[in-house]
Amino acid sequence: MISAAGPPVRAQSDVKPNKPPGPIHLALTAASLLILVCIYYDWWPSRYGTSSWADPMLFGAAALLILAVLALVWAVKTLYVIGQDRRWSWWIAAAPAALLVAVATVMLAPRPSFDDTRAEFERVALELLADPEPLHSHLEIGRFDIRTAMSGDDGVVYFIEDGGLGLTVSSGWAYSPHGVPAGFDDFTATHLGGPWYEFISVWRT
């Protein structure tokens, strides 16, 4: 007589536990965070040097996308380990700890500002005023990539920062020892002290 019993039931000990986020997940998380921190502090190769292929905007966007995928993987794996297996693994805390370290570094160690490199900007401005060529492109001053530097007959030098606010918006700094610069297009200047102004210029059709 043939038995009608169903398939054998696996013992609880035969069920493999879910894997938590592991060393590969941590390594990818740390690498992506390191890219973002390097770009933030301008430890990244300049877009005007021999490593121009390493565009910081592209690498930054890729790092953010990878972090988003890693966050989803972390959430799913953690949910299975804690919710289904009812257990804990220190690997679950590894990626959040790396994120906290990166955030704390950025908060506690601010990146150099324009004021920190003002002396270098002023040196370049005086050099440009003495140069018969009024237009210079692709300058690296401190941590700033300057797309264009223009000197005029009125003694004003405009430094337009690369990677600005948009195709129709230019932003940067102006060296204007004789007062508020006239500017160009729809121009707004904020006095920073001495001969320096920060500006935003909007090109309107």
PDB file of C-alpha atoms in Angstrom:
ATOM      1  CA  MET A   1       0.000   0.000   0.000  1.00  0.00           C
ATOM      2  CA  ILE A   2       1.410   3.384  -1.037  1.00  0.00           C
ATOM      3  CA  SER A   3       1.476   6.068   1.638  1.00  0.00           C
ATOM      4  CA  ALA A   4      -0.173   9.424   0.806  1.00  0.00           C
ATOM      5  CA  ALA A   5       2.127  11.396   3.042  1.00  0.00           C
ATOM      6  CA  GLY A   6       3.437  14.730   1.679  1.00  0.00           C
ATOM      7  CA  PRO A   7       7.085  15.749   1.118  1.00  0.00           C
ATOM      8  CA  PRO A   8       9.335  15.586   4.125  1.00  0.00           C
ATOM      9  CA  VAL A   9       9.427  18.694   6.267  1.00  0.00           C
ATOM     10  CA  ARG A  10      12.890  20.228   6.665  1.00  0.00           C
ATOM     11  CA  ALA A  11      14.113  20.527  10.175  1.00  0.00           C
ATOM     12  CA  GLN A  12      14.532  24.014  11.571  1.00  0.00           C
ATOM     13  CA  SER A  13      18.288  23.433  11.803  1.00  0.00           C
ATOM     14  CA  ASP A  14      18.435  22.814   8.026  1.00  0.00           C
ATOM     15  CA  VAL A  15      17.186  26.334   7.185  1.00  0.00           C
ATOM     16  CA  LYS A  16      20.130  28.562   6.334  1.00  0.00           C
ATOM     17  CA  PRO A  17      20.152  31.913   8.151  1.00  0.00           C
ATOM     18  CA  ASN A  18      19.939  35.093   6.117  1.00  0.00           C
ATOM     19  CA  LYS A  19      23.205  36.875   5.481  1.00  0.00           C
ATOM     20  CA  PRO A  20      23.680  40.380   6.916  1.00  0.00           C
ATOM     21  CA  PRO A  21      25.447  43.145   4.976  1.00  0.00           C
ATOM     22  CA  GLY A  22      29.052  41.989   4.784  1.00  0.00           C
ATOM     23  CA  PRO A  23      32.557  43.270   4.074  1.00  0.00           C
ATOM     24  CA  ILE A  24      31.877  43.861   0.358  1.00  0.00           C
ATOM     25  CA  HIS A  25      28.896  46.051   1.232  1.00  0.00           C
ATOM     26  CA  LEU A  26      31.008  47.975   3.739  1.00  0.00           C
ATOM     27  CA  ALA A  27      33.875  48.416   1.268  1.00  0.00           C
ATOM     28  CA  LEU A  28      31.557  49.804  -1.430  1.00  0.00           C
ATOM     29  CA  THR A  29      29.896  52.113   1.089  1.00  0.00           C
ATOM     30  CA  ALA A  30      33.235  53.418   2.372  1.00  0.00           C
ATOM     31  CA  ALA A  31      34.570  53.932  -1.172  1.00  0.00           C
ATOM     32  CA  SER A  32      31.482  55.886  -2.238  1.00  0.00           C
ATOM     33  CA  LEU A  33      31.614  58.057   0.880  1.00  0.00           C
ATOM     34  CA  LEU A  34      35.321  58.658   0.360  1.00  0.00           C
ATOM     35  CA  ILE A  35      34.665  59.896  -3.191  1.00  0.00           C
ATOM     36  CA  LEU A  36      32.050  62.355  -1.919  1.00  0.00           C
ATOM     37  CA  VAL A  37      34.303  63.595   0.897  1.00  0.00           C
ATOM     38  CA  CYS A  38      37.223  64.077  -1.515  1.00  0.00           C
ATOM     39  CA  ILE A  39      35.020  66.044  -3.905  1.00  0.00           C
ATOM     40  CA  TYR A  40      33.642  68.144  -1.042  1.00  0.00           C
ATOM     41  CA  TYR A  41      37.110  69.108   0.195  1.00  0.00           C
ATOM     42  CA  ASP A  42      38.475  69.395  -3.364  1.00  0.00           C
ATOM     43  CA  TRP A  43      40.972  66.602  -2.835  1.00  0.00           C
ATOM     44  CA  TRP A  44      39.733  65.406  -6.223  1.00  0.00           C
ATOM     45  CA  PRO A  45      41.864  65.943  -9.362  1.00  0.00           C
ATOM     46  CA  SER A  46      41.124  69.259 -11.056  1.00  0.00           C
ATOM     47  CA  ARG A  47      38.936  69.118 -14.144  1.00  0.00           C
ATOM     48  CA  TYR A  48      41.589  71.264 -15.843  1.00  0.00           C
ATOM     49  CA  GLY A  49      44.551  68.934 -15.292  1.00  0.00           C
ATOM     50  CA  THR A  50      45.671  65.678 -16.866  1.00  0.00           C
ATOM     51  CA  SER A  51      42.850  63.877 -15.058  1.00  0.00           C
ATOM     52  CA  SER A  52      40.074  65.911 -16.675  1.00  0.00           C
ATOM     53  CA  TRP A  53      38.264  62.651 -17.442  1.00  0.00           C
ATOM     54  CA  ALA A  54      37.554  62.304 -13.707  1.00  0.00           C
ATOM     55  CA  ASP A  55      34.805  64.913 -13.724  1.00  0.00           C
ATOM     56  CA  PRO A  56      33.757  65.482 -10.089  1.00  0.00           C
ATOM     57  CA  MET A  57      30.079  65.963 -10.959  1.00  0.00           C
ATOM     58  CA  LEU A  58      29.890  62.617 -12.774  1.00  0.00           C
ATOM     59  CA  PHE A  59      31.784  60.742 -10.079  1.00  0.00           C
ATOM     60  CA  GLY A  60      29.748  62.428  -7.364  1.00  0.00           C
ATOM     61  CA  ALA A  61      26.470  61.482  -9.057  1.00  0.00           C
ATOM     62  CA  ALA A  62      27.686  57.893  -9.498  1.00  0.00           C
ATOM     63  CA  ALA A  63      28.703  57.709  -5.822  1.00  0.00           C
ATOM     64  CA  LEU A  64      25.271  58.959  -4.719  1.00  0.00           C
ATOM     65  CA  LEU A  65      23.538  56.422  -6.961  1.00  0.00           C
ATOM     66  CA  ILE A  66      25.675  53.581  -5.588  1.00  0.00           C
ATOM     67  CA  LEU A  67      24.942  54.704  -2.026  1.00  0.00           C
ATOM     68  CA  ALA A  68      21.208  54.676  -2.766  1.00  0.00           C
ATOM     69  CA  VAL A  69      21.432  51.081  -4.045  1.00  0.00           C
ATOM     70  CA  LEU A  70      23.578  50.064  -1.075  1.00  0.00           C
ATOM     71  CA  ALA A  71      21.076  51.617   1.332  1.00  0.00           C
ATOM     72  CA  LEU A  72      18.300  49.538  -0.227  1.00  0.00           C
ATOM     73  CA  VAL A  73      20.400  46.356   0.011  1.00  0.00           C
ATOM     74  CA  TRP A  74      21.238  47.162   3.641  1.00  0.00           C
ATOM     75  CA  ALA A  75      17.572  47.697   4.525  1.00  0.00           C
ATOM     76  CA  VAL A  76      16.447  44.426   2.909  1.00  0.00           C
ATOM     77  CA  LYS A  77      19.214  42.314   4.444  1.00  0.00           C
ATOM     78  CA  THR A  78      18.750  43.894   7.869  1.00  0.00           C
ATOM     79  CA  LEU A  79      15.007  43.310   7.731  1.00  0.00           C
ATOM     80  CA  TYR A  80      15.519  39.611   7.021  1.00  0.00           C
ATOM     81  CA  VAL A  81      18.210  39.116   9.656  1.00  0.00           C
ATOM     82  CA  ILE A  82      16.408  40.972  12.448  1.00  0.00           C
ATOM     83  CA  GLY A  83      12.801  40.426  11.454  1.00  0.00           C
ATOM     84  CA  GLN A  84      12.929  36.853  10.176  1.00  0.00           C
ATOM     85  CA  ASP A  85      15.932  35.295  11.914  1.00  0.00           C
ATOM     86  CA  ARG A  86      15.481  37.241  15.154  1.00  0.00           C
ATOM     87  CA  ARG A  87      19.191  37.767  15.546  1.00  0.00           C
ATOM     88  CA  TRP A  88      21.788  40.535  15.447  1.00  0.00           C
ATOM     89  CA  SER A  89      25.057  41.005  13.551  1.00  0.00           C
ATOM     90  CA  TRP A  90      27.622  43.745  13.994  1.00  0.00           C
ATOM     91  CA  TRP A  91      27.871  43.940  10.210  1.00  0.00           C
ATOM     92  CA  ILE A  92      24.478  45.659  10.316  1.00  0.00           C
ATOM     93  CA  ALA A  93      26.034  48.606  12.156  1.00  0.00           C
ATOM     94  CA  ALA A  94      29.132  48.859   9.944  1.00  0.00           C
ATOM     95  CA  ALA A  95      27.701  50.890   7.035  1.00  0.00           C
ATOM     96  CA  PRO A  96      25.759  53.350   9.260  1.00  0.00           C
ATOM     97  CA  ALA A  97      28.925  53.846  11.319  1.00  0.00           C
ATOM     98  CA  ALA A  98      30.891  54.717   8.152  1.00  0.00           C
ATOM     99  CA  LEU A  99      28.173  57.204   7.185  1.00  0.00           C
ATOM    100  CA  LEU A 100      28.282  58.818  10.648  1.00  0.00           C
ATOM    101  CA  VAL A 101      32.065  59.169  10.425  1.00  0.00           C
ATOM    102  CA  ALA A 102      31.773  60.890   7.016  1.00  0.00           C
ATOM    103  CA  VAL A 103      29.034  63.258   8.214  1.00  0.00           C
ATOM    104  CA  ALA A 104      30.928  64.094  11.417  1.00  0.00           C
ATOM    105  CA  THR A 105      34.089  64.821   9.420  1.00  0.00           C
ATOM    106  CA  VAL A 106      32.249  67.258   7.135  1.00  0.00           C
ATOM    107  CA  MET A 107      30.525  68.978  10.072  1.00  0.00           C
ATOM    108  CA  LEU A 108      33.571  69.285  12.309  1.00  0.00           C
ATOM    109  CA  ALA A 109      36.143  70.151   9.635  1.00  0.00           C
ATOM    110  CA  PRO A 110      34.690  72.774   7.250  1.00  0.00           C
ATOM    111  CA  ARG A 111      36.317  73.006   3.847  1.00  0.00           C
ATOM    112  CA  PRO A 112      38.427  76.064   2.936  1.00  0.00           C
ATOM    113  CA  SER A 113      36.314  79.075   2.003  1.00  0.00           C
ATOM    114  CA  PHE A 114      36.954  81.994  -0.327  1.00  0.00           C
ATOM    115  CA  ASP A 115      38.291  83.971   2.638  1.00  0.00           C
ATOM    116  CA  ASP A 116      40.945  81.324   3.218  1.00  0.00           C
ATOM    117  CA  THR A 117      42.216  81.772  -0.354  1.00  0.00           C
ATOM    118  CA  ARG A 118      41.562  85.514  -0.738  1.00  0.00           C
ATOM    119  CA  ALA A 119      45.274  86.373  -0.775  1.00  0.00           C
ATOM    120  CA  GLU A 120      45.850  83.958  -3.660  1.00  0.00           C
ATOM    121  CA  PHE A 121      42.866  85.387  -5.552  1.00  0.00           C
ATOM    122  CA  GLU A 122      44.228  88.903  -5.087  1.00  0.00           C
ATOM    123  CA  ARG A 123      47.651  87.879  -6.375  1.00  0.00           C
ATOM    124  CA  VAL A 124      46.064  86.391  -9.500  1.00  0.00           C
ATOM    125  CA  ALA A 125      43.861  89.482  -9.949  1.00  0.00           C
ATOM    126  CA  LEU A 126      46.868  91.826  -9.927  1.00  0.00           C
ATOM    127  CA  GLU A 127      48.683  89.562 -12.381  1.00  0.00           C
ATOM    128  CA  LEU A 128      45.683  89.621 -14.739  1.00  0.00           C
ATOM    129  CA  LEU A 129      45.415  93.418 -14.572  1.00  0.00           C
ATOM    130  CA  ALA A 130      49.068  93.654 -15.617  1.00  0.00           C
ATOM    131  CA  ASP A 131      48.553  91.138 -18.445  1.00  0.00           C
ATOM    132  CA  PRO A 132      47.592  92.575 -21.864  1.00  0.00           C
ATOM    133  CA  GLU A 133      45.366  89.559 -22.445  1.00  0.00           C
ATOM    134  CA  PRO A 134      42.010  90.464 -20.769  1.00  0.00           C
ATOM    135  CA  LEU A 135      40.509  86.967 -20.819  1.00  0.00           C
ATOM    136  CA  HIS A 136      41.911  83.843 -19.181  1.00  0.00           C
ATOM    137  CA  SER A 137      40.310  80.414 -18.955  1.00  0.00           C
ATOM    138  CA  HIS A 138      40.607  77.328 -16.772  1.00  0.00           C
ATOM    139  CA  LEU A 139      42.377  78.579 -13.661  1.00  0.00           C
ATOM    140  CA  GLU A 140      42.752  76.598 -10.457  1.00  0.00           C
ATOM    141  CA  ILE A 141      42.913  78.844  -7.374  1.00  0.00           C
ATOM    142  CA  GLY A 142      42.978  77.024  -4.072  1.00  0.00           C
ATOM    143  CA  ARG A 143      40.098  74.563  -4.120  1.00  0.00           C
ATOM    144  CA  PHE A 144      38.188  76.586  -6.731  1.00  0.00           C
ATOM    145  CA  ASP A 145      38.050  75.838 -10.449  1.00  0.00           C
ATOM    146  CA  ILE A 146      37.628  79.131 -12.297  1.00  0.00           C
ATOM    147  CA  ARG A 147      36.117  78.748 -15.743  1.00  0.00           C
ATOM    148  CA  THR A 148      36.866  82.315 -16.842  1.00  0.00           C
ATOM    149  CA  ALA A 149      38.742  85.291 -15.412  1.00  0.00           C
ATOM    150  CA  MET A 150      38.158  88.641 -17.134  1.00  0.00           C
ATOM    151  CA  SER A 151      39.939  91.929 -16.511  1.00  0.00           C
ATOM    152  CA  GLY A 152      38.571  95.247 -17.733  1.00  0.00           C
ATOM    153  CA  ASP A 153      39.764  98.823 -18.300  1.00  0.00           C
ATOM    154  CA  ASP A 154      37.933  99.883 -15.128  1.00  0.00           C
ATOM    155  CA  GLY A 155      40.351  97.842 -12.998  1.00  0.00           C
ATOM    156  CA  VAL A 156      37.821  95.107 -12.208  1.00  0.00           C
ATOM    157  CA  VAL A 157      38.601  91.400 -12.485  1.00  0.00           C
ATOM    158  CA  TYR A 158      35.753  88.875 -12.613  1.00  0.00           C
ATOM    159  CA  PHE A 159      36.337  85.279 -11.572  1.00  0.00           C
ATOM    160  CA  ILE A 160      33.553  83.003 -12.854  1.00  0.00           C
ATOM    161  CA  GLU A 161      33.454  79.696 -11.019  1.00  0.00           C
ATOM    162  CA  ASP A 162      33.088  76.485 -12.967  1.00  0.00           C
ATOM    163  CA  GLY A 163      30.134  74.242 -12.224  1.00  0.00           C
ATOM    164  CA  GLY A 164      27.953  77.211 -11.339  1.00  0.00           C
ATOM    165  CA  LEU A 165      24.221  77.501 -10.894  1.00  0.00           C
ATOM    166  CA  GLY A 166      23.112  76.751 -14.445  1.00  0.00           C
ATOM    167  CA  LEU A 167      23.524  77.477 -18.127  1.00  0.00           C
ATOM    168  CA  THR A 168      22.086  80.987 -17.822  1.00  0.00           C
ATOM    169  CA  VAL A 169      23.518  81.843 -14.390  1.00  0.00           C
ATOM    170  CA  SER A 170      27.128  82.738 -13.642  1.00  0.00           C
ATOM    171  CA  SER A 171      28.512  83.082 -10.138  1.00  0.00           C
ATOM    172  CA  GLY A 172      31.874  83.954  -8.690  1.00  0.00           C
ATOM    173  CA  TRP A 173      33.887  86.837  -7.285  1.00  0.00           C
ATOM    174  CA  ALA A 174      34.940  90.276  -8.465  1.00  0.00           C
ATOM    175  CA  TYR A 175      38.065  92.217  -7.550  1.00  0.00           C
ATOM    176  CA  SER A 176      36.917  95.837  -7.688  1.00  0.00           C
ATOM    177  CA  PRO A 177      39.080  98.281  -5.710  1.00  0.00           C
ATOM    178  CA  HIS A 178      37.094 101.344  -6.900  1.00  0.00           C
ATOM    179  CA  GLY A 179      33.664 100.368  -5.616  1.00  0.00           C
ATOM    180  CA  VAL A 180      30.737  98.198  -6.629  1.00  0.00           C
ATOM    181  CA  PRO A 181      31.443  96.559 -10.009  1.00  0.00           C
ATOM    182  CA  ALA A 182      29.103  97.333 -12.886  1.00  0.00           C
ATOM    183  CA  GLY A 183      28.982  93.674 -13.857  1.00  0.00           C
ATOM    184  CA  PHE A 184      27.265  92.155 -16.845  1.00  0.00           C
ATOM    185  CA  ASP A 185      23.794  90.876 -17.730  1.00  0.00           C
ATOM    186  CA  ASP A 186      21.442  90.886 -14.695  1.00  0.00           C
ATOM    187  CA  PHE A 187      24.162  91.421 -12.087  1.00  0.00           C
ATOM    188  CA  THR A 188      23.932  91.290  -8.278  1.00  0.00           C
ATOM    189  CA  ALA A 189      26.996  91.863  -6.094  1.00  0.00           C
ATOM    190  CA  THR A 190      27.521  91.365  -2.363  1.00  0.00           C
ATOM    191  CA  HIS A 191      30.425  93.140  -0.663  1.00  0.00           C
ATOM    192  CA  LEU A 192      32.792  90.757   1.115  1.00  0.00           C
ATOM    193  CA  GLY A 193      35.152  93.376   2.479  1.00  0.00           C
ATOM    194  CA  GLY A 194      37.987  95.335   0.915  1.00  0.00           C
ATOM    195  CA  PRO A 195      37.973  95.229  -2.888  1.00  0.00           C
ATOM    196  CA  TRP A 196      36.134  91.903  -3.079  1.00  0.00           C
ATOM    197  CA  TYR A 197      32.543  91.161  -4.074  1.00  0.00           C
ATOM    198  CA  GLU A 198      30.643  87.937  -4.568  1.00  0.00           C
ATOM    199  CA  PHE A 199      28.303  88.070  -7.533  1.00  0.00           C
ATOM    200  CA  ILE A 200      25.533  86.273  -9.368  1.00  0.00           C
ATOM    201  CA  SER A 201      24.800  87.166 -12.963  1.00  0.00           C
ATOM    202  CA  VAL A 202      21.710  85.972 -14.831  1.00  0.00           C
ATOM    203  CA  TRP A 203      21.670  86.049 -18.606  1.00  0.00           C
ATOM    204  CA  ARG A 204      18.196  86.915 -19.851  1.00  0.00           C
ATOM    205  CA  THR A 205      17.023  86.578 -23.439  1.00  0.00           C
TER     206      THR A 205
END
